[in-house]
Amino acid sequence: DTGVSQDPRHKITKRGQNVTFRCDPISEHNRLYWYRQTLGQGPEFLTYFQNEAQLEKSRLLSDRFSAERPKGSFSTLEIQRTEQGDSAMYLCASSLGGAREKLFFGSGTQLSVL
Amino acid sequence: DQQVKQNSPSLSVQEGRISILNCDYTNSMFDYFLWYKKYPAEGPTFLISISSIKDKNEDGRFTVFLNKSAKHLSLHIVPSQPGDSAVYFCAARAKNTGTASKLTFGTGTRLQVML
């Protein structure tokens, strides 16, 4: 299977702890996105990489959040000093770009902050 | 504010009949629309898309219609099959967002296709 993979699938943490998620995109895709989905809502855009460059960040992404994509391959999303409001599904997507861009999503990491 | 609205949280349809899922939007800058399907414990899967220069796009059992004047789009599935049971998200991209696909999603409609 050469789809987008995310690790871990589930993460339970205590408030105040740091967590890191990993995303491996489809290998030939140069674009990588992070979205967040809370219960009863659709996914919301967080940030976007073109190769290794982080080009856009949503205002939803507070200073406690940081994302990297070293060497333009896999990406990590770190949340420092987690809060209960951070509990959500964190989705990674990749694409080839283009005018009719289609995002391919991973299965997500479900974060629960106790 | 919810720029993409899916006002029906759920829909039940008999197998073999047509399923019609609706989506309304408010942002006139949206120029590209997509439908995603999501099964439990999986990420959204791309289904079909339509550009604002078209009013219809068809792919097998799936057809998306766009009415720009009403800011409304709909997804038709015919005939509906039990495997179509999933949550369907409408998503839109604005033409002023640069090159990135910063999609704005609706809240989803849960479709149940009954035997």
PDB file of C-alpha atoms in Angstrom:
ATOM      1  CA  ASP A   1       0.000   0.000   0.000  1.00  0.00           C
ATOM      2  CA  THR A   2       1.545   3.306  -1.058  1.00  0.00           C
ATOM      3  CA  GLY A   3      -1.025   5.661   0.446  1.00  0.00           C
ATOM      4  CA  VAL A   4      -0.475   8.332   3.087  1.00  0.00           C
ATOM      5  CA  SER A   5       0.435   6.785   6.419  1.00  0.00           C
ATOM      6  CA  GLN A   6       0.221   8.394   9.837  1.00  0.00           C
ATOM      7  CA  ASP A   7       1.662   7.300  13.146  1.00  0.00           C
ATOM      8  CA  PRO A   8       0.427   6.772  15.788  1.00  0.00           C
ATOM      9  CA  ARG A   9      -3.228   6.062  15.069  1.00  0.00           C
ATOM     10  CA  HIS A  10      -4.209   6.972  18.610  1.00  0.00           C
ATOM     11  CA  LYS A  11      -2.514   9.035  21.296  1.00  0.00           C
ATOM     12  CA  ILE A  12      -3.708   9.622  24.836  1.00  0.00           C
ATOM     13  CA  THR A  13      -1.784  12.180  26.842  1.00  0.00           C
ATOM     14  CA  LYS A  14      -2.105  14.251  29.956  1.00  0.00           C
ATOM     15  CA  ARG A  15      -2.610  17.996  29.796  1.00  0.00           C
ATOM     16  CA  GLY A  16       0.709  19.808  29.660  1.00  0.00           C
ATOM     17  CA  GLN A  17       2.622  17.026  27.920  1.00  0.00           C
ATOM     18  CA  ASN A  18       4.211  17.327  24.493  1.00  0.00           C
ATOM     19  CA  VAL A  19       3.166  15.067  21.632  1.00  0.00           C
ATOM     20  CA  THR A  20       4.560  14.468  18.146  1.00  0.00           C
ATOM     21  CA  PHE A  21       2.828  12.911  15.166  1.00  0.00           C
ATOM     22  CA  ARG A  22       4.397  11.628  11.975  1.00  0.00           C
ATOM     23  CA  CYS A  23       3.091  11.607   8.420  1.00  0.00           C
ATOM     24  CA  ASP A  24       4.588   9.754   5.455  1.00  0.00           C
ATOM     25  CA  PRO A  25       3.073  11.093   2.225  1.00  0.00           C
ATOM     26  CA  ILE A  26       2.744   9.316  -1.104  1.00  0.00           C
ATOM     27  CA  SER A  27       6.337   9.234  -2.301  1.00  0.00           C
ATOM     28  CA  GLU A  28       6.052  11.283  -5.482  1.00  0.00           C
ATOM     29  CA  HIS A  29       3.842  13.982  -3.911  1.00  0.00           C
ATOM     30  CA  ASN A  30       5.561  17.319  -3.314  1.00  0.00           C
ATOM     31  CA  ARG A  31       2.752  18.912  -1.323  1.00  0.00           C
ATOM     32  CA  LEU A  32       1.844  17.974   2.223  1.00  0.00           C
ATOM     33  CA  TYR A  33      -1.005  19.315   4.327  1.00  0.00           C
ATOM     34  CA  TRP A  34      -2.078  19.030   7.945  1.00  0.00           C
ATOM     35  CA  TYR A  35      -5.764  19.326   8.819  1.00  0.00           C
ATOM     36  CA  ARG A  36      -7.599  18.945  12.121  1.00  0.00           C
ATOM     37  CA  GLN A  37     -11.075  17.499  12.601  1.00  0.00           C
ATOM     38  CA  THR A  38     -13.143  17.795  15.773  1.00  0.00           C
ATOM     39  CA  LEU A  39     -16.312  15.884  16.525  1.00  0.00           C
ATOM     40  CA  GLY A  40     -19.228  16.857  14.317  1.00  0.00           C
ATOM     41  CA  GLN A  41     -17.127  19.152  12.153  1.00  0.00           C
ATOM     42  CA  GLY A  42     -15.362  18.842   8.839  1.00  0.00           C
ATOM     43  CA  PRO A  43     -11.571  18.950   8.587  1.00  0.00           C
ATOM     44  CA  GLU A  44      -9.950  22.381   9.048  1.00  0.00           C
ATOM     45  CA  PHE A  45      -6.743  23.479   7.336  1.00  0.00           C
ATOM     46  CA  LEU A  46      -3.725  23.900   9.627  1.00  0.00           C
ATOM     47  CA  THR A  47      -0.603  24.171   7.499  1.00  0.00           C
ATOM     48  CA  TYR A  48       0.932  23.325   4.124  1.00  0.00           C
ATOM     49  CA  PHE A  49       4.350  22.370   2.766  1.00  0.00           C
ATOM     50  CA  GLN A  50       5.681  22.581  -0.758  1.00  0.00           C
ATOM     51  CA  ASN A  51       8.614  20.174  -0.620  1.00  0.00           C
ATOM     52  CA  GLU A  52      10.478  21.142   2.588  1.00  0.00           C
ATOM     53  CA  ALA A  53       9.187  24.714   2.745  1.00  0.00           C
ATOM     54  CA  GLN A  54       6.292  25.511   5.066  1.00  0.00           C
ATOM     55  CA  LEU A  55       4.404  28.068   2.990  1.00  0.00           C
ATOM     56  CA  GLU A  56       1.219  28.700   4.933  1.00  0.00           C
ATOM     57  CA  LYS A  57      -0.070  28.400   8.452  1.00  0.00           C
ATOM     58  CA  SER A  58      -3.634  28.854   9.632  1.00  0.00           C
ATOM     59  CA  ARG A  59      -4.382  31.161  12.533  1.00  0.00           C
ATOM     60  CA  LEU A  60      -5.696  27.979  14.178  1.00  0.00           C
ATOM     61  CA  LEU A  61      -2.062  26.961  14.595  1.00  0.00           C
ATOM     62  CA  SER A  62      -1.017  28.546  17.856  1.00  0.00           C
ATOM     63  CA  ASP A  63       2.596  29.005  18.975  1.00  0.00           C
ATOM     64  CA  ARG A  64       2.384  25.648  20.732  1.00  0.00           C
ATOM     65  CA  PHE A  65       2.152  23.897  17.369  1.00  0.00           C
ATOM     66  CA  SER A  66       5.117  23.341  15.100  1.00  0.00           C
ATOM     67  CA  ALA A  67       5.394  21.351  11.912  1.00  0.00           C
ATOM     68  CA  GLU A  68       8.436  20.294   9.942  1.00  0.00           C
ATOM     69  CA  ARG A  69       9.124  18.472   6.732  1.00  0.00           C
ATOM     70  CA  PRO A  70      12.871  17.873   6.589  1.00  0.00           C
ATOM     71  CA  LYS A  71      14.167  16.918   3.151  1.00  0.00           C
ATOM     72  CA  GLY A  72      10.702  17.252   1.711  1.00  0.00           C
ATOM     73  CA  SER A  73       9.682  13.715   2.609  1.00  0.00           C
ATOM     74  CA  PHE A  74       7.934  12.813   5.873  1.00  0.00           C
ATOM     75  CA  SER A  75       6.485  15.476   8.151  1.00  0.00           C
ATOM     76  CA  THR A  76       6.075  15.826  11.895  1.00  0.00           C
ATOM     77  CA  LEU A  77       3.539  17.864  13.835  1.00  0.00           C
ATOM     78  CA  GLU A  78       4.434  18.662  17.434  1.00  0.00           C
ATOM     79  CA  ILE A  79       2.089  20.089  20.030  1.00  0.00           C
ATOM     80  CA  GLN A  80       3.739  21.462  23.157  1.00  0.00           C
ATOM     81  CA  ARG A  81       1.988  21.837  26.512  1.00  0.00           C
ATOM     82  CA  THR A  82      -1.151  20.124  25.272  1.00  0.00           C
ATOM     83  CA  GLU A  83      -4.556  21.421  26.341  1.00  0.00           C
ATOM     84  CA  GLN A  84      -7.892  19.615  26.428  1.00  0.00           C
ATOM     85  CA  GLY A  85      -9.024  21.732  23.451  1.00  0.00           C
ATOM     86  CA  ASP A  86      -6.310  20.102  21.360  1.00  0.00           C
ATOM     87  CA  SER A  87      -8.237  16.816  21.431  1.00  0.00           C
ATOM     88  CA  ALA A  88      -9.083  16.087  17.795  1.00  0.00           C
ATOM     89  CA  MET A  89      -8.279  13.948  14.790  1.00  0.00           C
ATOM     90  CA  TYR A  90      -5.133  15.223  13.068  1.00  0.00           C
ATOM     91  CA  LEU A  91      -5.174  14.426   9.372  1.00  0.00           C
ATOM     92  CA  CYS A  92      -2.285  14.549   6.952  1.00  0.00           C
ATOM     93  CA  ALA A  93      -2.785  14.791   3.194  1.00  0.00           C
ATOM     94  CA  SER A  94      -0.474  14.888   0.207  1.00  0.00           C
ATOM     95  CA  SER A  95      -0.853  15.829  -3.429  1.00  0.00           C
ATOM     96  CA  LEU A  96       0.893  16.614  -6.685  1.00  0.00           C
ATOM     97  CA  GLY A  97      -0.611  20.101  -6.801  1.00  0.00           C
ATOM     98  CA  GLY A  98      -2.096  21.553  -9.975  1.00  0.00           C
ATOM     99  CA  ALA A  99      -5.212  23.495 -10.821  1.00  0.00           C
ATOM    100  CA  ARG A 100      -7.443  20.510 -10.139  1.00  0.00           C
ATOM    101  CA  GLU A 101      -5.559  19.393  -7.071  1.00  0.00           C
ATOM    102  CA  LYS A 102      -6.808  16.315  -5.243  1.00  0.00           C
ATOM    103  CA  LEU A 103      -5.732  15.704  -1.687  1.00  0.00           C
ATOM    104  CA  PHE A 104      -5.066  12.147  -0.556  1.00  0.00           C
ATOM    105  CA  PHE A 105      -5.635  11.818   3.173  1.00  0.00           C
ATOM    106  CA  GLY A 106      -4.140   9.444   5.694  1.00  0.00           C
ATOM    107  CA  SER A 107      -6.219   7.709   8.362  1.00  0.00           C
ATOM    108  CA  GLY A 108      -5.318  10.327  10.914  1.00  0.00           C
ATOM    109  CA  THR A 109      -4.031  10.422  14.484  1.00  0.00           C
ATOM    110  CA  GLN A 110      -6.736  10.643  17.142  1.00  0.00           C
ATOM    111  CA  LEU A 111      -5.438  12.735  20.047  1.00  0.00           C
ATOM    112  CA  SER A 112      -7.122  12.665  23.442  1.00  0.00           C
ATOM    113  CA  VAL A 113      -5.856  15.094  26.071  1.00  0.00           C
ATOM    114  CA  LEU A 114      -6.960  14.165  29.589  1.00  0.00           C
TER     115      LEU A 114
ATOM    116  CA  ASP B   1     -19.028  31.488  10.146  1.00  0.00           C
ATOM    117  CA  GLN B   2     -19.764  28.314   8.240  1.00  0.00           C
ATOM    118  CA  GLN B   3     -18.879  29.062   4.611  1.00  0.00           C
ATOM    119  CA  VAL B   4     -19.774  25.553   3.438  1.00  0.00           C
ATOM    120  CA  LYS B   5     -22.989  24.132   4.819  1.00  0.00           C
ATOM    121  CA  GLN B   6     -24.400  20.647   4.692  1.00  0.00           C
ATOM    122  CA  ASN B   7     -27.749  21.097   6.371  1.00  0.00           C
ATOM    123  CA  SER B   8     -28.736  17.431   6.445  1.00  0.00           C
ATOM    124  CA  PRO B   9     -26.714  15.565   9.078  1.00  0.00           C
ATOM    125  CA  SER B  10     -28.052  12.229   7.866  1.00  0.00           C
ATOM    126  CA  LEU B  11     -29.839  10.568   4.980  1.00  0.00           C
ATOM    127  CA  SER B  12     -31.309   7.080   4.583  1.00  0.00           C
ATOM    128  CA  VAL B  13     -31.935   5.603   1.157  1.00  0.00           C
ATOM    129  CA  GLN B  14     -33.068   2.210  -0.092  1.00  0.00           C
ATOM    130  CA  GLU B  15     -30.567   0.173  -2.072  1.00  0.00           C
ATOM    131  CA  GLY B  16     -30.954   0.811  -5.808  1.00  0.00           C
ATOM    132  CA  ARG B  17     -32.567   4.223  -5.343  1.00  0.00           C
ATOM    133  CA  ILE B  18     -30.976   7.618  -5.889  1.00  0.00           C
ATOM    134  CA  SER B  19     -29.111   9.385  -3.075  1.00  0.00           C
ATOM    135  CA  ILE B  20     -28.976  13.182  -3.268  1.00  0.00           C
ATOM    136  CA  LEU B  21     -26.617  15.006  -0.932  1.00  0.00           C
ATOM    137  CA  ASN B  22     -26.763  18.784  -0.818  1.00  0.00           C
ATOM    138  CA  CYS B  23     -24.254  21.491  -0.058  1.00  0.00           C
ATOM    139  CA  ASP B  24     -24.576  25.279   0.098  1.00  0.00           C
ATOM    140  CA  TYR B  25     -21.800  27.832   0.198  1.00  0.00           C
ATOM    141  CA  THR B  26     -21.567  31.511   0.919  1.00  0.00           C
ATOM    142  CA  ASN B  27     -18.127  32.558  -0.357  1.00  0.00           C
ATOM    143  CA  SER B  28     -18.350  33.809  -3.950  1.00  0.00           C
ATOM    144  CA  MET B  29     -14.578  33.333  -4.292  1.00  0.00           C
ATOM    145  CA  PHE B  30     -14.943  29.533  -4.253  1.00  0.00           C
ATOM    146  CA  ASP B  31     -14.093  28.214  -7.718  1.00  0.00           C
ATOM    147  CA  TYR B  32     -13.410  24.518  -7.183  1.00  0.00           C
ATOM    148  CA  PHE B  33     -15.540  22.021  -5.295  1.00  0.00           C
ATOM    149  CA  LEU B  34     -14.895  18.482  -4.164  1.00  0.00           C
ATOM    150  CA  TRP B  35     -16.770  15.664  -2.496  1.00  0.00           C
ATOM    151  CA  TYR B  36     -15.006  13.326  -0.093  1.00  0.00           C
ATOM    152  CA  LYS B  37     -16.286  10.097   1.424  1.00  0.00           C
ATOM    153  CA  LYS B  38     -15.220   8.972   4.874  1.00  0.00           C
ATOM    154  CA  TYR B  39     -15.583   5.564   6.467  1.00  0.00           C
ATOM    155  CA  PRO B  40     -15.136   5.167  10.247  1.00  0.00           C
ATOM    156  CA  ALA B  41     -11.504   5.082  11.391  1.00  0.00           C
ATOM    157  CA  GLU B  42     -10.270   6.117   7.939  1.00  0.00           C
ATOM    158  CA  GLY B  43      -9.288   9.411   6.386  1.00  0.00           C
ATOM    159  CA  PRO B  44     -11.484  11.147   3.789  1.00  0.00           C
ATOM    160  CA  THR B  45     -11.274   9.664   0.285  1.00  0.00           C
ATOM    161  CA  PHE B  46     -11.660  11.840  -2.806  1.00  0.00           C
ATOM    162  CA  LEU B  47     -14.813  11.057  -4.753  1.00  0.00           C
ATOM    163  CA  ILE B  48     -15.473  13.660  -7.433  1.00  0.00           C
ATOM    164  CA  SER B  49     -14.824  17.331  -8.133  1.00  0.00           C
ATOM    165  CA  ILE B  50     -16.182  20.172 -10.239  1.00  0.00           C
ATOM    166  CA  SER B  51     -14.780  23.466 -11.412  1.00  0.00           C
ATOM    167  CA  SER B  52     -16.902  26.600 -11.324  1.00  0.00           C
ATOM    168  CA  ILE B  53     -16.754  26.810 -15.137  1.00  0.00           C
ATOM    169  CA  LYS B  54     -18.901  23.673 -15.330  1.00  0.00           C
ATOM    170  CA  ASP B  55     -22.357  22.887 -14.037  1.00  0.00           C
ATOM    171  CA  LYS B  56     -22.113  19.101 -14.098  1.00  0.00           C
ATOM    172  CA  ASN B  57     -19.475  16.417 -13.759  1.00  0.00           C
ATOM    173  CA  GLU B  58     -20.106  12.720 -13.948  1.00  0.00           C
ATOM    174  CA  ASP B  59     -18.046   9.710 -12.929  1.00  0.00           C
ATOM    175  CA  GLY B  60     -19.801   6.378 -13.063  1.00  0.00           C
ATOM    176  CA  ARG B  61     -22.601   6.287 -10.498  1.00  0.00           C
ATOM    177  CA  PHE B  62     -21.620   9.695  -9.134  1.00  0.00           C
ATOM    178  CA  THR B  63     -22.697  13.041 -10.580  1.00  0.00           C
ATOM    179  CA  VAL B  64     -22.068  16.462  -9.091  1.00  0.00           C
ATOM    180  CA  PHE B  65     -24.216  19.424 -10.092  1.00  0.00           C
ATOM    181  CA  LEU B  66     -23.236  23.041  -9.477  1.00  0.00           C
ATOM    182  CA  ASN B  67     -25.671  25.963  -9.452  1.00  0.00           C
ATOM    183  CA  LYS B  68     -23.493  29.043  -9.100  1.00  0.00           C
ATOM    184  CA  SER B  69     -26.323  31.540  -8.943  1.00  0.00           C
ATOM    185  CA  ALA B  70     -27.835  29.673  -5.995  1.00  0.00           C
ATOM    186  CA  LYS B  71     -24.411  28.853  -4.514  1.00  0.00           C
ATOM    187  CA  HIS B  72     -25.531  25.259  -4.288  1.00  0.00           C
ATOM    188  CA  LEU B  73     -24.097  21.931  -5.290  1.00  0.00           C
ATOM    189  CA  SER B  74     -25.399  18.424  -5.011  1.00  0.00           C
ATOM    190  CA  LEU B  75     -24.008  14.929  -5.289  1.00  0.00           C
ATOM    191  CA  HIS B  76     -26.201  12.286  -6.906  1.00  0.00           C
ATOM    192  CA  ILE B  77     -25.458   8.602  -6.414  1.00  0.00           C
ATOM    193  CA  VAL B  78     -27.440   6.237  -8.583  1.00  0.00           C
ATOM    194  CA  PRO B  79     -28.029   3.428  -7.996  1.00  0.00           C
ATOM    195  CA  SER B  80     -27.125   3.563  -4.311  1.00  0.00           C
ATOM    196  CA  GLN B  81     -25.315   0.536  -2.899  1.00  0.00           C
ATOM    197  CA  PRO B  82     -24.779  -0.594   0.717  1.00  0.00           C
ATOM    198  CA  GLY B  83     -21.033   0.099   0.337  1.00  0.00           C
ATOM    199  CA  ASP B  84     -21.887   3.770  -0.210  1.00  0.00           C
ATOM    200  CA  SER B  85     -22.858   4.054   3.451  1.00  0.00           C
ATOM    201  CA  ALA B  86     -20.390   6.609   4.820  1.00  0.00           C
ATOM    202  CA  VAL B  87     -20.073  10.268   5.795  1.00  0.00           C
ATOM    203  CA  TYR B  88     -19.887  12.570   2.773  1.00  0.00           C
ATOM    204  CA  PHE B  89     -18.093  15.912   3.007  1.00  0.00           C
ATOM    205  CA  CYS B  90     -18.480  18.776   0.605  1.00  0.00           C
ATOM    206  CA  ALA B  91     -15.340  20.933   0.286  1.00  0.00           C
ATOM    207  CA  ALA B  92     -14.491  24.119  -1.565  1.00  0.00           C
ATOM    208  CA  ARG B  93     -11.361  26.042  -2.527  1.00  0.00           C
ATOM    209  CA  ALA B  94     -11.223  29.797  -3.028  1.00  0.00           C
ATOM    210  CA  LYS B  95      -9.421  31.308  -6.003  1.00  0.00           C
ATOM    211  CA  ASN B  96      -7.689  33.880  -3.829  1.00  0.00           C
ATOM    212  CA  THR B  97      -5.825  31.356  -1.683  1.00  0.00           C
ATOM    213  CA  GLY B  98      -2.748  31.164  -3.842  1.00  0.00           C
ATOM    214  CA  THR B  99      -1.523  27.804  -4.982  1.00  0.00           C
ATOM    215  CA  ALA B 100      -2.427  25.824  -1.907  1.00  0.00           C
ATOM    216  CA  SER B 101      -5.545  23.719  -1.591  1.00  0.00           C
ATOM    217  CA  LYS B 102      -6.796  25.220   1.634  1.00  0.00           C
ATOM    218  CA  LEU B 103     -10.066  23.431   1.487  1.00  0.00           C
ATOM    219  CA  THR B 104     -13.070  24.561   3.481  1.00  0.00           C
ATOM    220  CA  PHE B 105     -15.166  21.562   4.455  1.00  0.00           C
ATOM    221  CA  GLY B 106     -18.807  21.236   5.401  1.00  0.00           C
ATOM    222  CA  THR B 107     -19.854  19.317   8.498  1.00  0.00           C
ATOM    223  CA  GLY B 108     -20.744  16.192   6.551  1.00  0.00           C
ATOM    224  CA  THR B 109     -23.839  14.117   5.805  1.00  0.00           C
ATOM    225  CA  ARG B 110     -24.059  10.528   7.005  1.00  0.00           C
ATOM    226  CA  LEU B 111     -25.559   8.369   4.266  1.00  0.00           C
ATOM    227  CA  GLN B 112     -27.058   5.007   5.120  1.00  0.00           C
ATOM    228  CA  VAL B 113     -28.065   2.755   2.263  1.00  0.00           C
ATOM    229  CA  MET B 114     -30.506   0.135   3.446  1.00  0.00           C
ATOM    230  CA  LEU B 115     -30.935  -3.335   1.986  1.00  0.00           C
TER     231      LEU B 115
END
